[in-house]
Amino acid sequence: DIQMTQSPSSLSASVGDRVTITCRASQGIRNDLAWYQQKPGKAPKRLIYAASNLQSGVPSRFSGSGSGTEFTLTISSLQPEDFATYYCLQHNSFPWTFGQGTKVEIK
Amino acid sequence: QEQLVESGGGVVQPGRSLRLSCVASGFTFSTFGMHWVRQAPGKGLEWVAIIWYDGSKTLYADSVKGRFTISRDNSKNTVYLQMSSLRAEDTAIYSCARENSKYGLDVWGQGTTVTVSS
């Protein structure tokens, strides 16, 4: 199975900060990676697909990069509505696996 | 509007069974693979199972293999998750999700809560 190691597990940041979250795959997954945002009591919302493609309707302050084993989600200027938990998902091979999640909290 | 709505959750004793349903609307259900994903209280997301668009193939996480069965009825736009021999560690919110070609899961339901407790 492919393990997805996501870091950090949590972070505190202020509105306007630049935030970076990383996912590392235990083996190469090409660009078969998506990023999701989840708010309490809500379904996950896809932000990025194919590692670097912005989902339609998602603000351009979100961006993704990487290929192979190292991936990054960046929020260029954190907004109040961005405080949530973020997950990566590898869909290169079964079983699909999620990162452990990164909770972004208000500083 | 593309939508998935789950039902069938509840409180069940260990060792018993439960069947979850997920009804799709707003898209051509029969052309998409469908997944179940769960989230235990206070924990992260865990992939559970997939069924191919035509029902020809299914795959499971090791944690549920042999106990859970995913199926679908394309005439009813519905995917099911039959859960048997339930354990306390199966307690979670179960969500169905649509697979978009090679791009992961793009549409999710709100989930239905399963609690396994005596």
PDB file of C-alpha atoms in Angstrom:
ATOM      1  CA  ASP A   1       0.000   0.000   0.000  1.00  0.00           C
ATOM      2  CA  ILE A   2       1.111   3.560  -0.656  1.00  0.00           C
ATOM      3  CA  GLN A   3       1.520   5.619   2.498  1.00  0.00           C
ATOM      4  CA  MET A   4       0.827   9.349   2.359  1.00  0.00           C
ATOM      5  CA  THR A   5       2.702  11.362   4.972  1.00  0.00           C
ATOM      6  CA  GLN A   6       1.175  14.787   5.378  1.00  0.00           C
ATOM      7  CA  SER A   7       2.789  17.613   7.319  1.00  0.00           C
ATOM      8  CA  PRO A   8       2.313  19.506   9.453  1.00  0.00           C
ATOM      9  CA  SER A   9      -0.601  17.890  11.303  1.00  0.00           C
ATOM     10  CA  SER A  10      -1.695  21.346  12.428  1.00  0.00           C
ATOM     11  CA  LEU A  11      -0.632  24.934  12.100  1.00  0.00           C
ATOM     12  CA  SER A  12      -1.617  28.332  13.420  1.00  0.00           C
ATOM     13  CA  ALA A  13      -1.598  31.213  10.999  1.00  0.00           C
ATOM     14  CA  SER A  14      -2.951  34.720  10.612  1.00  0.00           C
ATOM     15  CA  VAL A  15      -5.134  36.168   7.902  1.00  0.00           C
ATOM     16  CA  GLY A  16      -2.886  37.143   5.014  1.00  0.00           C
ATOM     17  CA  ASP A  17      -0.196  34.569   5.783  1.00  0.00           C
ATOM     18  CA  ARG A  18       1.225  32.245   3.167  1.00  0.00           C
ATOM     19  CA  VAL A  19       0.597  28.620   4.144  1.00  0.00           C
ATOM     20  CA  THR A  20       2.243  25.492   2.759  1.00  0.00           C
ATOM     21  CA  ILE A  21       1.158  21.898   3.379  1.00  0.00           C
ATOM     22  CA  THR A  22       3.158  18.913   2.146  1.00  0.00           C
ATOM     23  CA  CYS A  23       2.282  15.341   1.266  1.00  0.00           C
ATOM     24  CA  ARG A  24       4.947  12.753   0.673  1.00  0.00           C
ATOM     25  CA  ALA A  25       4.142   9.422  -0.981  1.00  0.00           C
ATOM     26  CA  SER A  26       5.976   6.235  -0.031  1.00  0.00           C
ATOM     27  CA  GLN A  27       6.411   5.480  -3.727  1.00  0.00           C
ATOM     28  CA  GLY A  28       5.956   7.381  -6.951  1.00  0.00           C
ATOM     29  CA  ILE A  29       2.375   8.238  -7.857  1.00  0.00           C
ATOM     30  CA  ARG A  30       3.006  10.410 -10.938  1.00  0.00           C
ATOM     31  CA  ASN A  31       0.557  13.298 -10.512  1.00  0.00           C
ATOM     32  CA  ASP A  32      -2.353  11.170  -9.265  1.00  0.00           C
ATOM     33  CA  LEU A  33      -3.045  13.391  -6.281  1.00  0.00           C
ATOM     34  CA  ALA A  34      -5.909  15.604  -5.174  1.00  0.00           C
ATOM     35  CA  TRP A  35      -6.263  18.090  -2.330  1.00  0.00           C
ATOM     36  CA  TYR A  36      -9.441  18.540  -0.280  1.00  0.00           C
ATOM     37  CA  GLN A  37     -10.711  21.064   2.225  1.00  0.00           C
ATOM     38  CA  GLN A  38     -13.071  19.930   4.955  1.00  0.00           C
ATOM     39  CA  LYS A  39     -14.957  22.128   7.397  1.00  0.00           C
ATOM     40  CA  PRO A  40     -16.631  20.699  10.522  1.00  0.00           C
ATOM     41  CA  GLY A  41     -19.786  18.778   9.727  1.00  0.00           C
ATOM     42  CA  LYS A  42     -19.318  19.221   5.987  1.00  0.00           C
ATOM     43  CA  ALA A  43     -18.297  16.992   3.114  1.00  0.00           C
ATOM     44  CA  PRO A  44     -14.772  17.362   1.747  1.00  0.00           C
ATOM     45  CA  LYS A  45     -14.450  19.823  -1.118  1.00  0.00           C
ATOM     46  CA  ARG A  46     -11.897  19.212  -3.862  1.00  0.00           C
ATOM     47  CA  LEU A  47      -9.505  22.105  -4.358  1.00  0.00           C
ATOM     48  CA  ILE A  48      -6.842  20.656  -6.637  1.00  0.00           C
ATOM     49  CA  TYR A  49      -6.784  17.669  -8.991  1.00  0.00           C
ATOM     50  CA  ALA A  50      -3.940  16.039 -10.899  1.00  0.00           C
ATOM     51  CA  ALA A  51      -1.561  17.631  -8.369  1.00  0.00           C
ATOM     52  CA  SER A  52      -1.645  21.135  -9.805  1.00  0.00           C
ATOM     53  CA  ASN A  53      -4.984  21.805 -11.489  1.00  0.00           C
ATOM     54  CA  LEU A  54      -7.321  24.223  -9.740  1.00  0.00           C
ATOM     55  CA  GLN A  55     -10.879  22.977  -9.384  1.00  0.00           C
ATOM     56  CA  SER A  56     -13.401  25.251 -11.070  1.00  0.00           C
ATOM     57  CA  GLY A  57     -14.770  27.826  -8.648  1.00  0.00           C
ATOM     58  CA  VAL A  58     -11.878  27.549  -6.185  1.00  0.00           C
ATOM     59  CA  PRO A  59     -10.078  30.853  -5.464  1.00  0.00           C
ATOM     60  CA  SER A  60      -6.758  31.337  -7.207  1.00  0.00           C
ATOM     61  CA  ARG A  61      -4.961  31.800  -3.875  1.00  0.00           C
ATOM     62  CA  PHE A  62      -4.938  27.997  -3.720  1.00  0.00           C
ATOM     63  CA  SER A  63      -2.289  26.216  -5.763  1.00  0.00           C
ATOM     64  CA  GLY A  64      -0.771  22.760  -5.935  1.00  0.00           C
ATOM     65  CA  SER A  65       2.549  21.491  -7.158  1.00  0.00           C
ATOM     66  CA  GLY A  66       4.661  18.375  -7.287  1.00  0.00           C
ATOM     67  CA  SER A  67       4.945  15.039  -8.996  1.00  0.00           C
ATOM     68  CA  GLY A  68       6.243  11.606  -8.106  1.00  0.00           C
ATOM     69  CA  THR A  69       6.557  11.509  -4.339  1.00  0.00           C
ATOM     70  CA  GLU A  70       6.504  15.127  -3.119  1.00  0.00           C
ATOM     71  CA  PHE A  71       3.465  17.389  -3.302  1.00  0.00           C
ATOM     72  CA  THR A  72       2.573  20.790  -1.936  1.00  0.00           C
ATOM     73  CA  LEU A  73      -0.621  22.749  -1.363  1.00  0.00           C
ATOM     74  CA  THR A  74      -0.079  26.480  -0.984  1.00  0.00           C
ATOM     75  CA  ILE A  75      -2.501  29.147   0.144  1.00  0.00           C
ATOM     76  CA  SER A  76      -0.916  32.407  -0.927  1.00  0.00           C
ATOM     77  CA  SER A  77      -2.864  34.711   1.393  1.00  0.00           C
ATOM     78  CA  LEU A  78      -4.928  32.993   4.060  1.00  0.00           C
ATOM     79  CA  GLN A  79      -8.521  34.199   4.335  1.00  0.00           C
ATOM     80  CA  PRO A  80     -10.958  33.722   7.250  1.00  0.00           C
ATOM     81  CA  GLU A  81     -12.960  31.141   5.295  1.00  0.00           C
ATOM     82  CA  ASP A  82      -9.825  29.020   4.758  1.00  0.00           C
ATOM     83  CA  PHE A  83      -9.602  27.852   8.354  1.00  0.00           C
ATOM     84  CA  ALA A  84     -10.358  24.153   7.949  1.00  0.00           C
ATOM     85  CA  THR A  85      -8.704  20.750   7.695  1.00  0.00           C
ATOM     86  CA  TYR A  86      -6.911  19.824   4.483  1.00  0.00           C
ATOM     87  CA  TYR A  87      -6.275  16.322   3.122  1.00  0.00           C
ATOM     88  CA  CYS A  88      -4.330  14.910   0.209  1.00  0.00           C
ATOM     89  CA  LEU A  89      -5.544  11.784  -1.593  1.00  0.00           C
ATOM     90  CA  GLN A  90      -3.467   9.509  -3.791  1.00  0.00           C
ATOM     91  CA  HIS A  91      -5.489   7.721  -6.473  1.00  0.00           C
ATOM     92  CA  ASN A  92      -2.616   6.088  -8.318  1.00  0.00           C
ATOM     93  CA  SER A  93      -3.186   2.596  -6.987  1.00  0.00           C
ATOM     94  CA  PHE A  94      -5.575   0.765  -4.716  1.00  0.00           C
ATOM     95  CA  PRO A  95      -6.130   1.010  -1.866  1.00  0.00           C
ATOM     96  CA  TRP A  96      -6.428   4.757  -2.294  1.00  0.00           C
ATOM     97  CA  THR A  97      -4.957   6.530   0.692  1.00  0.00           C
ATOM     98  CA  PHE A  98      -5.398   9.911   2.324  1.00  0.00           C
ATOM     99  CA  GLY A  99      -2.882  11.950   4.209  1.00  0.00           C
ATOM    100  CA  GLN A 100      -3.532  12.296   7.926  1.00  0.00           C
ATOM    101  CA  GLY A 101      -4.856  15.835   7.507  1.00  0.00           C
ATOM    102  CA  THR A 102      -3.636  19.320   8.380  1.00  0.00           C
ATOM    103  CA  LYS A 103      -5.781  21.482  10.611  1.00  0.00           C
ATOM    104  CA  VAL A 104      -5.306  25.171   9.861  1.00  0.00           C
ATOM    105  CA  GLU A 105      -6.231  27.288  12.862  1.00  0.00           C
ATOM    106  CA  ILE A 106      -6.398  30.977  13.587  1.00  0.00           C
ATOM    107  CA  LYS A 107      -3.372  32.456  15.366  1.00  0.00           C
TER     108      LYS A 107
ATOM    109  CA  GLN B   1     -27.111  20.023  -9.664  1.00  0.00           C
ATOM    110  CA  GLU B   2     -24.947  16.971  -9.048  1.00  0.00           C
ATOM    111  CA  GLN B   3     -25.859  15.464  -5.717  1.00  0.00           C
ATOM    112  CA  LEU B   4     -25.324  12.373  -3.588  1.00  0.00           C
ATOM    113  CA  VAL B   5     -27.547  11.588  -0.598  1.00  0.00           C
ATOM    114  CA  GLU B   6     -26.750   8.782   1.823  1.00  0.00           C
ATOM    115  CA  SER B   7     -29.124   7.012   4.176  1.00  0.00           C
ATOM    116  CA  GLY B   8     -29.329   3.910   6.307  1.00  0.00           C
ATOM    117  CA  GLY B   9     -27.033   4.777   9.165  1.00  0.00           C
ATOM    118  CA  GLY B  10     -27.897   4.154  12.791  1.00  0.00           C
ATOM    119  CA  VAL B  11     -26.892   2.468  16.014  1.00  0.00           C
ATOM    120  CA  VAL B  12     -26.167  -1.248  15.712  1.00  0.00           C
ATOM    121  CA  GLN B  13     -24.752  -3.867  18.050  1.00  0.00           C
ATOM    122  CA  PRO B  14     -21.359  -5.460  17.397  1.00  0.00           C
ATOM    123  CA  GLY B  15     -21.608  -8.434  15.072  1.00  0.00           C
ATOM    124  CA  ARG B  16     -24.806  -7.216  13.419  1.00  0.00           C
ATOM    125  CA  SER B  17     -25.363  -5.943   9.872  1.00  0.00           C
ATOM    126  CA  LEU B  18     -26.445  -2.702   8.249  1.00  0.00           C
ATOM    127  CA  ARG B  19     -27.003  -1.558   4.666  1.00  0.00           C
ATOM    128  CA  LEU B  20     -26.235   1.966   3.546  1.00  0.00           C
ATOM    129  CA  SER B  21     -27.649   3.560   0.413  1.00  0.00           C
ATOM    130  CA  CYS B  22     -26.498   6.493  -1.668  1.00  0.00           C
ATOM    131  CA  VAL B  23     -28.812   8.011  -4.270  1.00  0.00           C
ATOM    132  CA  ALA B  24     -27.325  10.092  -7.061  1.00  0.00           C
ATOM    133  CA  SER B  25     -28.980  12.863  -9.035  1.00  0.00           C
ATOM    134  CA  GLY B  26     -28.001  15.506 -11.553  1.00  0.00           C
ATOM    135  CA  PHE B  27     -25.572  13.367 -13.567  1.00  0.00           C
ATOM    136  CA  THR B  28     -25.423  10.137 -15.573  1.00  0.00           C
ATOM    137  CA  PHE B  29     -24.818   7.771 -12.688  1.00  0.00           C
ATOM    138  CA  SER B  30     -24.163   4.698 -14.841  1.00  0.00           C
ATOM    139  CA  THR B  31     -20.991   6.206 -16.322  1.00  0.00           C
ATOM    140  CA  PHE B  32     -19.114   6.829 -13.072  1.00  0.00           C
ATOM    141  CA  GLY B  33     -17.237   4.644 -10.623  1.00  0.00           C
ATOM    142  CA  MET B  34     -18.488   5.119  -7.087  1.00  0.00           C
ATOM    143  CA  HIS B  35     -16.674   4.952  -3.766  1.00  0.00           C
ATOM    144  CA  TRP B  36     -17.400   4.807  -0.060  1.00  0.00           C
ATOM    145  CA  VAL B  37     -15.175   6.740   2.327  1.00  0.00           C
ATOM    146  CA  ARG B  38     -15.493   6.874   6.108  1.00  0.00           C
ATOM    147  CA  GLN B  39     -14.384   9.141   8.908  1.00  0.00           C
ATOM    148  CA  ALA B  40     -14.249   7.930  12.494  1.00  0.00           C
ATOM    149  CA  PRO B  41     -15.042  10.498  15.196  1.00  0.00           C
ATOM    150  CA  GLY B  42     -12.228  13.037  15.410  1.00  0.00           C
ATOM    151  CA  LYS B  43     -10.150  11.145  12.837  1.00  0.00           C
ATOM    152  CA  GLY B  44      -9.126  11.513   9.218  1.00  0.00           C
ATOM    153  CA  LEU B  45     -10.601  10.171   6.013  1.00  0.00           C
ATOM    154  CA  GLU B  46     -10.330   6.470   5.176  1.00  0.00           C
ATOM    155  CA  TRP B  47     -11.086   5.001   1.768  1.00  0.00           C
ATOM    156  CA  VAL B  48     -13.390   1.960   2.065  1.00  0.00           C
ATOM    157  CA  ALA B  49     -14.453   0.586  -1.314  1.00  0.00           C
ATOM    158  CA  ILE B  50     -14.980   1.186  -5.026  1.00  0.00           C
ATOM    159  CA  ILE B  51     -17.353  -0.229  -7.593  1.00  0.00           C
ATOM    160  CA  TRP B  52     -16.767   0.170 -11.288  1.00  0.00           C
ATOM    161  CA  TYR B  53     -19.320   2.136 -13.331  1.00  0.00           C
ATOM    162  CA  ASP B  54     -20.942  -1.058 -14.637  1.00  0.00           C
ATOM    163  CA  GLY B  55     -20.587  -3.048 -11.440  1.00  0.00           C
ATOM    164  CA  SER B  56     -18.072  -5.384 -13.069  1.00  0.00           C
ATOM    165  CA  LYS B  57     -15.374  -4.938 -10.447  1.00  0.00           C
ATOM    166  CA  THR B  58     -15.123  -4.068  -6.763  1.00  0.00           C
ATOM    167  CA  LEU B  59     -12.191  -3.420  -4.455  1.00  0.00           C
ATOM    168  CA  TYR B  60     -11.983  -2.971  -0.683  1.00  0.00           C
ATOM    169  CA  ALA B  61      -9.741  -1.676   2.051  1.00  0.00           C
ATOM    170  CA  ASP B  62      -8.142  -4.475   4.035  1.00  0.00           C
ATOM    171  CA  SER B  63      -9.958  -3.256   7.154  1.00  0.00           C
ATOM    172  CA  VAL B  64     -13.357  -4.173   5.676  1.00  0.00           C
ATOM    173  CA  LYS B  65     -12.525  -6.930   3.170  1.00  0.00           C
ATOM    174  CA  GLY B  66     -14.720  -9.984   3.654  1.00  0.00           C
ATOM    175  CA  ARG B  67     -17.202  -8.066   5.834  1.00  0.00           C
ATOM    176  CA  PHE B  68     -18.439  -5.239   3.577  1.00  0.00           C
ATOM    177  CA  THR B  69     -19.939  -5.510   0.094  1.00  0.00           C
ATOM    178  CA  ILE B  70     -20.389  -2.626  -2.316  1.00  0.00           C
ATOM    179  CA  SER B  71     -23.012  -2.909  -5.054  1.00  0.00           C
ATOM    180  CA  ARG B  72     -25.027  -0.666  -7.323  1.00  0.00           C
ATOM    181  CA  ASP B  73     -28.314  -0.504  -9.200  1.00  0.00           C
ATOM    182  CA  ASN B  74     -27.896   1.801 -12.167  1.00  0.00           C
ATOM    183  CA  SER B  75     -31.643   1.726 -12.860  1.00  0.00           C
ATOM    184  CA  LYS B  76     -32.152   3.350  -9.455  1.00  0.00           C
ATOM    185  CA  ASN B  77     -29.076   5.605  -9.496  1.00  0.00           C
ATOM    186  CA  THR B  78     -28.068   4.017  -6.219  1.00  0.00           C
ATOM    187  CA  VAL B  79     -24.924   2.557  -4.714  1.00  0.00           C
ATOM    188  CA  TYR B  80     -25.052   0.413  -1.595  1.00  0.00           C
ATOM    189  CA  LEU B  81     -22.709  -0.656   1.159  1.00  0.00           C
ATOM    190  CA  GLN B  82     -23.715  -3.862   2.917  1.00  0.00           C
ATOM    191  CA  MET B  83     -21.859  -4.056   6.215  1.00  0.00           C
ATOM    192  CA  SER B  84     -21.769  -7.242   8.257  1.00  0.00           C
ATOM    193  CA  SER B  85     -19.913  -8.481  11.344  1.00  0.00           C
ATOM    194  CA  LEU B  86     -19.715  -4.877  12.476  1.00  0.00           C
ATOM    195  CA  ARG B  87     -17.120  -3.858  15.040  1.00  0.00           C
ATOM    196  CA  ALA B  88     -16.754  -0.869  17.321  1.00  0.00           C
ATOM    197  CA  GLU B  89     -13.958   0.406  15.088  1.00  0.00           C
ATOM    198  CA  ASP B  90     -16.420   0.653  12.176  1.00  0.00           C
ATOM    199  CA  THR B  91     -18.108   3.557  13.969  1.00  0.00           C
ATOM    200  CA  ALA B  92     -17.838   6.483  11.558  1.00  0.00           C
ATOM    201  CA  ILE B  93     -19.571   8.815   9.167  1.00  0.00           C
ATOM    202  CA  TYR B  94     -19.852   6.982   5.844  1.00  0.00           C
ATOM    203  CA  SER B  95     -19.889   9.042   2.677  1.00  0.00           C
ATOM    204  CA  CYS B  96     -20.287   8.042  -0.925  1.00  0.00           C
ATOM    205  CA  ALA B  97     -18.291   9.858  -3.577  1.00  0.00           C
ATOM    206  CA  ARG B  98     -18.083   9.961  -7.344  1.00  0.00           C
ATOM    207  CA  GLU B  99     -14.869   9.176  -9.167  1.00  0.00           C
ATOM    208  CA  ASN B 100     -14.150  11.606 -11.970  1.00  0.00           C
ATOM    209  CA  SER B 101     -12.176   9.739 -14.621  1.00  0.00           C
ATOM    210  CA  LYS B 102      -8.529   9.801 -13.513  1.00  0.00           C
ATOM    211  CA  TYR B 103      -8.896  12.783 -11.213  1.00  0.00           C
ATOM    212  CA  GLY B 104      -9.979  11.345  -7.902  1.00  0.00           C
ATOM    213  CA  LEU B 105     -13.237  12.045  -6.106  1.00  0.00           C
ATOM    214  CA  ASP B 106     -15.104  15.153  -7.169  1.00  0.00           C
ATOM    215  CA  VAL B 107     -18.641  14.918  -5.764  1.00  0.00           C
ATOM    216  CA  TRP B 108     -19.329  13.835  -2.180  1.00  0.00           C
ATOM    217  CA  GLY B 109     -22.421  13.205  -0.153  1.00  0.00           C
ATOM    218  CA  GLN B 110     -22.923  14.632   3.327  1.00  0.00           C
ATOM    219  CA  GLY B 111     -22.610  11.213   4.909  1.00  0.00           C
ATOM    220  CA  THR B 112     -24.613   8.959   7.193  1.00  0.00           C
ATOM    221  CA  THR B 113     -23.529   8.072  10.729  1.00  0.00           C
ATOM    222  CA  VAL B 114     -22.955   4.486  11.812  1.00  0.00           C
ATOM    223  CA  THR B 115     -22.436   3.755  15.494  1.00  0.00           C
ATOM    224  CA  VAL B 116     -21.496   0.245  16.557  1.00  0.00           C
ATOM    225  CA  SER B 117     -22.146  -0.168  20.236  1.00  0.00           C
ATOM    226  CA  SER B 118     -23.728  -2.618  22.638  1.00  0.00           C
TER     227      SER B 118
END
